[in-house]
Coordinates of N, CA and C in Angstrom, one line a residue:
X43 N 0.8 -1.2 0.0 CA 0.0 0.0 0.0 C 0.9 1.3 0.0
X44 N 1.9 1.3 0.9 CA 2.7 2.5 0.9 C 3.5 2.7 -0.4
X45 N 4.0 1.6 -1.0 CA 4.7 1.7 -2.2 C 3.9 2.4 -3.3
X46 N 2.6 2.2 -3.3 CA 1.7 2.8 -4.3 C 1.9 4.3 -4.3
X47 N 2.1 4.9 -3.1 CA 2.3 6.4 -3.0 C 3.6 6.8 -3.7
X48 N 4.7 6.0 -3.6 CA 5.9 6.2 -4.3 C 5.7 6.1 -5.9
X49 N 4.9 5.1 -6.3 CA 4.7 4.9 -7.7 C 3.9 6.0 -8.4
X50 N 3.2 6.8 -7.6 CA 2.5 8.0 -8.1 C 3.4 9.2 -8.2
X51 N 4.3 9.1 -9.1 CA 5.4 10.1 -9.2 C 4.9 11.5 -9.3
X52 N 3.9 11.7 -10.1 CA 3.3 13.1 -10.3 C 2.8 13.7 -9.1
X53 N 2.6 12.9 -8.0 CA 2.1 13.5 -6.8 C 3.1 13.4 -5.6
X54 N 4.4 13.2 -5.9 CA 5.4 13.2 -4.9 C 5.4 14.5 -4.1
X55 N 5.0 15.6 -4.7 CA 5.0 16.9 -4.0 C 4.0 16.9 -2.8
X56 N 3.0 16.0 -2.9 CA 2.0 15.9 -1.8 C 2.5 15.4 -0.5
X57 N 3.6 14.5 -0.5 CA 4.2 14.0 0.7 C 5.6 14.5 0.9
X58 N 6.2 15.1 -0.1 CA 7.6 15.6 0.1 C 7.5 17.1 -0.1
X59 N 7.6 17.9 1.0 CA 7.6 19.4 0.8 C 8.7 20.0 0.1
X60 N 9.8 19.2 -0.1 CA 11.0 19.7 -0.9 C 10.8 19.4 -2.4
X61 N 9.8 18.8 -2.8 CA 9.5 18.5 -4.2 C 8.4 19.4 -4.8
X62 N 8.7 20.1 -5.9 CA 7.6 20.9 -6.5 C 7.0 20.0 -7.6
X63 N 7.8 19.4 -8.5 CA 7.2 18.5 -9.5 C 8.2 17.4 -9.7
X64 N 7.7 16.3 -10.2 CA 8.5 15.1 -10.6 C 7.9 14.4 -11.7
X65 N 8.7 13.8 -12.6 CA 8.1 12.9 -13.6 C 9.2 11.9 -14.0
X66 N 8.7 10.7 -14.3 CA 9.6 9.6 -14.7 C 9.0 8.9 -15.9
X67 N 9.8 8.5 -16.9 CA 9.4 7.6 -18.0 C 10.1 6.3 -17.9
X68 N 9.4 5.2 -17.9 CA 8.0 5.0 -18.0 C 7.2 4.9 -16.7
X69 N 7.8 5.5 -15.7 CA 7.2 5.4 -14.3 C 8.3 4.9 -13.4
X70 N 7.9 4.6 -12.2 CA 8.9 4.1 -11.2 C 9.3 2.7 -11.5
X71 N 10.5 2.6 -12.1 CA 11.1 1.3 -12.5 C 12.6 1.5 -12.6
X72 N 13.3 0.4 -12.5 CA 14.8 0.5 -12.7 C 15.1 1.0 -14.1
X73 N 16.0 2.0 -14.1 CA 16.4 2.6 -15.4 C 15.5 3.7 -15.9
X74 N 14.4 4.0 -15.2 CA 13.5 5.1 -15.6 C 14.2 6.4 -15.5
X75 N 14.0 7.3 -16.4 CA 14.6 8.6 -16.3 C 13.5 9.7 -16.4
X76 N 13.9 10.8 -15.9 CA 12.9 12.0 -15.9 C 13.5 13.2 -15.2
X77 N 12.7 13.9 -14.5 CA 13.2 15.2 -13.9 C 12.5 15.4 -12.6
X78 N 13.1 16.2 -11.8 CA 12.6 16.6 -10.5 C 12.9 18.1 -10.3
X79 N 11.9 18.8 -9.9 CA 12.0 20.2 -9.6 C 11.8 20.4 -8.1
X80 N 12.9 20.8 -7.4 CA 12.7 21.0 -6.0 C 11.9 22.3 -5.7
X81 N 11.4 22.3 -4.5 CA 10.6 23.5 -4.1 C 11.5 24.8 -4.2
X82 N 12.7 24.6 -3.9 CA 13.7 25.7 -4.0 C 14.8 25.2 -4.9
X83 N 14.9 25.7 -6.1 CA 16.0 25.3 -7.0 C 15.5 25.0 -8.4
X84 N 16.5 24.6 -9.2 CA 16.2 24.3 -10.6 C 16.0 22.8 -10.8
X85 N 15.3 22.6 -11.9 CA 15.0 21.2 -12.3 C 16.2 20.5 -12.6
X86 N 16.3 19.2 -12.1 CA 17.4 18.3 -12.3 C 17.0 17.0 -12.9
X87 N 17.9 16.4 -13.7 CA 17.5 15.1 -14.3 C 17.6 14.1 -13.1
X88 N 16.8 13.0 -13.2 CA 16.9 11.9 -12.3 C 16.8 10.6 -13.0
X89 N 17.4 9.6 -12.4 CA 17.3 8.2 -12.9 C 17.1 7.3 -11.8
X90 N 16.3 6.3 -11.9 CA 16.1 5.2 -10.9 C 17.2 4.2 -11.1
X91 N 18.1 4.2 -10.1 CA 19.4 3.4 -10.2 C 19.3 2.2 -9.3
X92 N 18.3 2.1 -8.4 CA 18.1 0.8 -7.7 C 16.6 0.7 -7.5
X93 N 16.1 -0.5 -7.5 CA 14.6 -0.7 -7.4 C 14.3 -2.1 -7.0
X94 N 13.5 -2.3 -6.0 CA 12.9 -3.6 -5.6 C 11.4 -3.3 -5.3
X95 N 10.5 -3.8 -6.1 CA 9.1 -3.5 -5.9 C 8.6 -3.8 -4.5
X96 N 7.9 -2.8 -4.0 CA 7.4 -2.8 -2.7 C 8.4 -2.7 -1.5
X97 N 9.7 -2.5 -1.9 CA 10.7 -2.5 -0.8 C 11.6 -1.2 -0.9
X98 N 12.1 -0.9 -2.0 CA 13.0 0.3 -2.1 C 13.2 0.8 -3.5
X99 N 13.7 2.0 -3.5 CA 14.2 2.6 -4.8 C 15.1 3.7 -4.5
X100 N 16.0 4.0 -5.5 CA 17.0 5.1 -5.4 C 16.8 6.0 -6.6
X101 N 16.5 7.3 -6.4 CA 16.5 8.3 -7.5 C 17.8 9.0 -7.4
X102 N 18.5 9.0 -8.5 CA 19.9 9.6 -8.6 C 19.9 10.8 -9.5
X103 N 20.5 11.8 -9.1 CA 20.6 13.0 -9.9 C 22.1 13.3 -10.1
X104 N 22.6 13.3 -11.4 CA 24.0 13.5 -11.6 C 24.2 14.7 -12.6
X105 N 25.2 15.5 -12.2 CA 25.7 16.5 -13.2 C 27.3 16.3 -13.2
X106 N 27.9 17.2 -13.9 CA 29.4 17.1 -14.1 C 30.1 17.1 -12.7
X107 N 29.5 17.9 -11.8 CA 30.2 18.2 -10.5 C 29.6 17.5 -9.3
X108 N 28.4 16.9 -9.4 CA 27.9 16.3 -8.2 C 27.0 15.1 -8.6
X109 N 26.8 14.3 -7.5 CA 25.9 13.2 -7.6 C 25.1 13.2 -6.3
X110 N 23.8 13.0 -6.4 CA 22.9 13.0 -5.3 C 22.0 11.8 -5.4
X111 N 22.1 10.8 -4.4 CA 21.3 9.7 -4.4 C 20.2 9.8 -3.3
X112 N 18.9 9.8 -3.7 CA 17.8 9.8 -2.7 C 17.3 8.4 -2.6
X113 N 17.6 7.8 -1.4 CA 17.2 6.4 -1.2 C 15.9 6.4 -0.4
X114 N 15.0 5.5 -0.8 CA 13.7 5.3 -0.1 C 13.6 3.8 0.2
X115 N 13.4 3.4 1.4 CA 13.4 2.0 1.8 C 12.2 1.7 2.8
X116 N 11.5 0.7 2.5 CA 10.4 0.2 3.4 C 10.8 -1.1 4.0
X117 N 10.7 -1.2 5.3 CA 11.0 -2.5 6.0 C 9.8 -2.8 6.9
X118 N 9.2 -4.0 6.6 CA 8.1 -4.5 7.4 C 8.6 -4.7 8.8
X119 N 7.7 -4.3 9.8 CA 8.0 -4.6 11.2 C 6.8 -5.2 11.8
X120 N 6.9 -5.7 13.0 CA 5.7 -6.3 13.6 C 4.6 -5.3 13.9
X121 N 5.0 -4.0 14.0 CA 4.0 -3.0 14.2 C 3.6 -2.2 13.0
X122 N 4.1 -2.5 11.8 CA 3.7 -1.8 10.6 C 4.9 -1.8 9.6
X123 N 5.3 -0.6 9.2 CA 6.4 -0.4 8.3 C 7.3 0.7 8.7
X124 N 8.6 0.4 8.7 CA 9.6 1.4 8.9 C 10.0 2.0 7.6
X125 N 9.9 3.4 7.5 CA 10.2 4.1 6.3 C 11.5 4.9 6.5
X126 N 12.4 4.6 5.6 CA 13.7 5.3 5.7 C 13.9 6.1 4.4
X127 N 14.2 7.4 4.5 CA 14.6 8.3 3.4 C 16.0 8.7 3.7
X128 N 16.9 8.6 2.8 CA 18.3 9.0 3.0 C 18.8 9.7 1.7
X129 N 19.7 10.7 1.9 CA 20.3 11.4 0.8 C 21.8 11.2 0.9
X130 N 22.5 10.8 -0.2 CA 23.9 10.6 -0.2 C 24.5 11.5 -1.3
X131 N 25.5 12.3 -0.9 CA 26.1 13.2 -1.8 C 27.4 12.7 -2.3
X132 N 27.8 13.0 -3.5 CA 29.1 12.6 -4.1 C 29.6 13.6 -5.1
X133 N 30.8 13.5 -5.6 CA 31.3 14.4 -6.6 C 32.1 15.5 -6.0
X134 N 32.6 16.4 -6.9 CA 33.5 17.5 -6.5 C 32.8 18.5 -5.6
X135 N 31.5 18.6 -5.8 CA 30.7 19.6 -4.9 C 30.3 19.1 -3.6
X136 N 30.6 17.8 -3.3 CA 30.2 17.2 -2.0 C 30.4 18.1 -0.8
X137 N 31.6 18.6 -0.6 CA 31.8 19.4 0.6 C 30.9 20.6 0.7
X138 N 30.7 21.3 -0.4 CA 29.8 22.5 -0.4 C 28.3 22.1 -0.2
X139 N 27.9 21.1 -0.9 CA 26.5 20.6 -0.7 C 26.2 20.1 0.7
X140 N 27.2 19.4 1.3 CA 27.0 19.0 2.6 C 26.8 20.1 3.6
X141 N 27.6 21.2 3.4 CA 27.5 22.4 4.3 C 26.1 23.1 4.0
X142 N 25.8 23.2 2.7 CA 24.5 24.0 2.4 C 23.3 23.2 2.8
X143 N 23.2 21.9 2.5 CA 22.0 21.1 2.6 C 22.0 20.3 3.9
X144 N 23.1 20.0 4.5 CA 23.2 19.2 5.6 C 22.2 19.5 6.7
X145 N 22.1 20.8 7.1 CA 21.1 21.1 8.2 C 19.7 20.8 7.8
X146 N 19.3 20.9 6.5 CA 18.0 20.6 6.1 C 17.7 19.1 6.1
X147 N 18.7 18.3 6.1 CA 18.6 16.8 6.1 C 18.4 16.2 7.5
X148 N 18.6 17.0 8.5 CA 18.4 16.5 9.9 C 17.0 16.2 10.2

């Protein structure tokens, strides 16, 4: 049930206040490509670089100077589902991005 919310890419902005718009072709699947416009910032390309139906996916944004992996993971527990969202920075701009965005990620 929860994964269906992730699959509705056009409505990511409803649960993620940092997302203005998002689109993926052909939808949420390994290798799908599209774009994401953050609520503050410019539109960036994204690609689904990891995917396990009903369990997890990673949306990756890459440019010449940085890489940003947004990981989403669902783990069943005896009381429901543990939802983990994690952002990993890489590339030459990693130190700058970590300082600028780090406080927002807490």
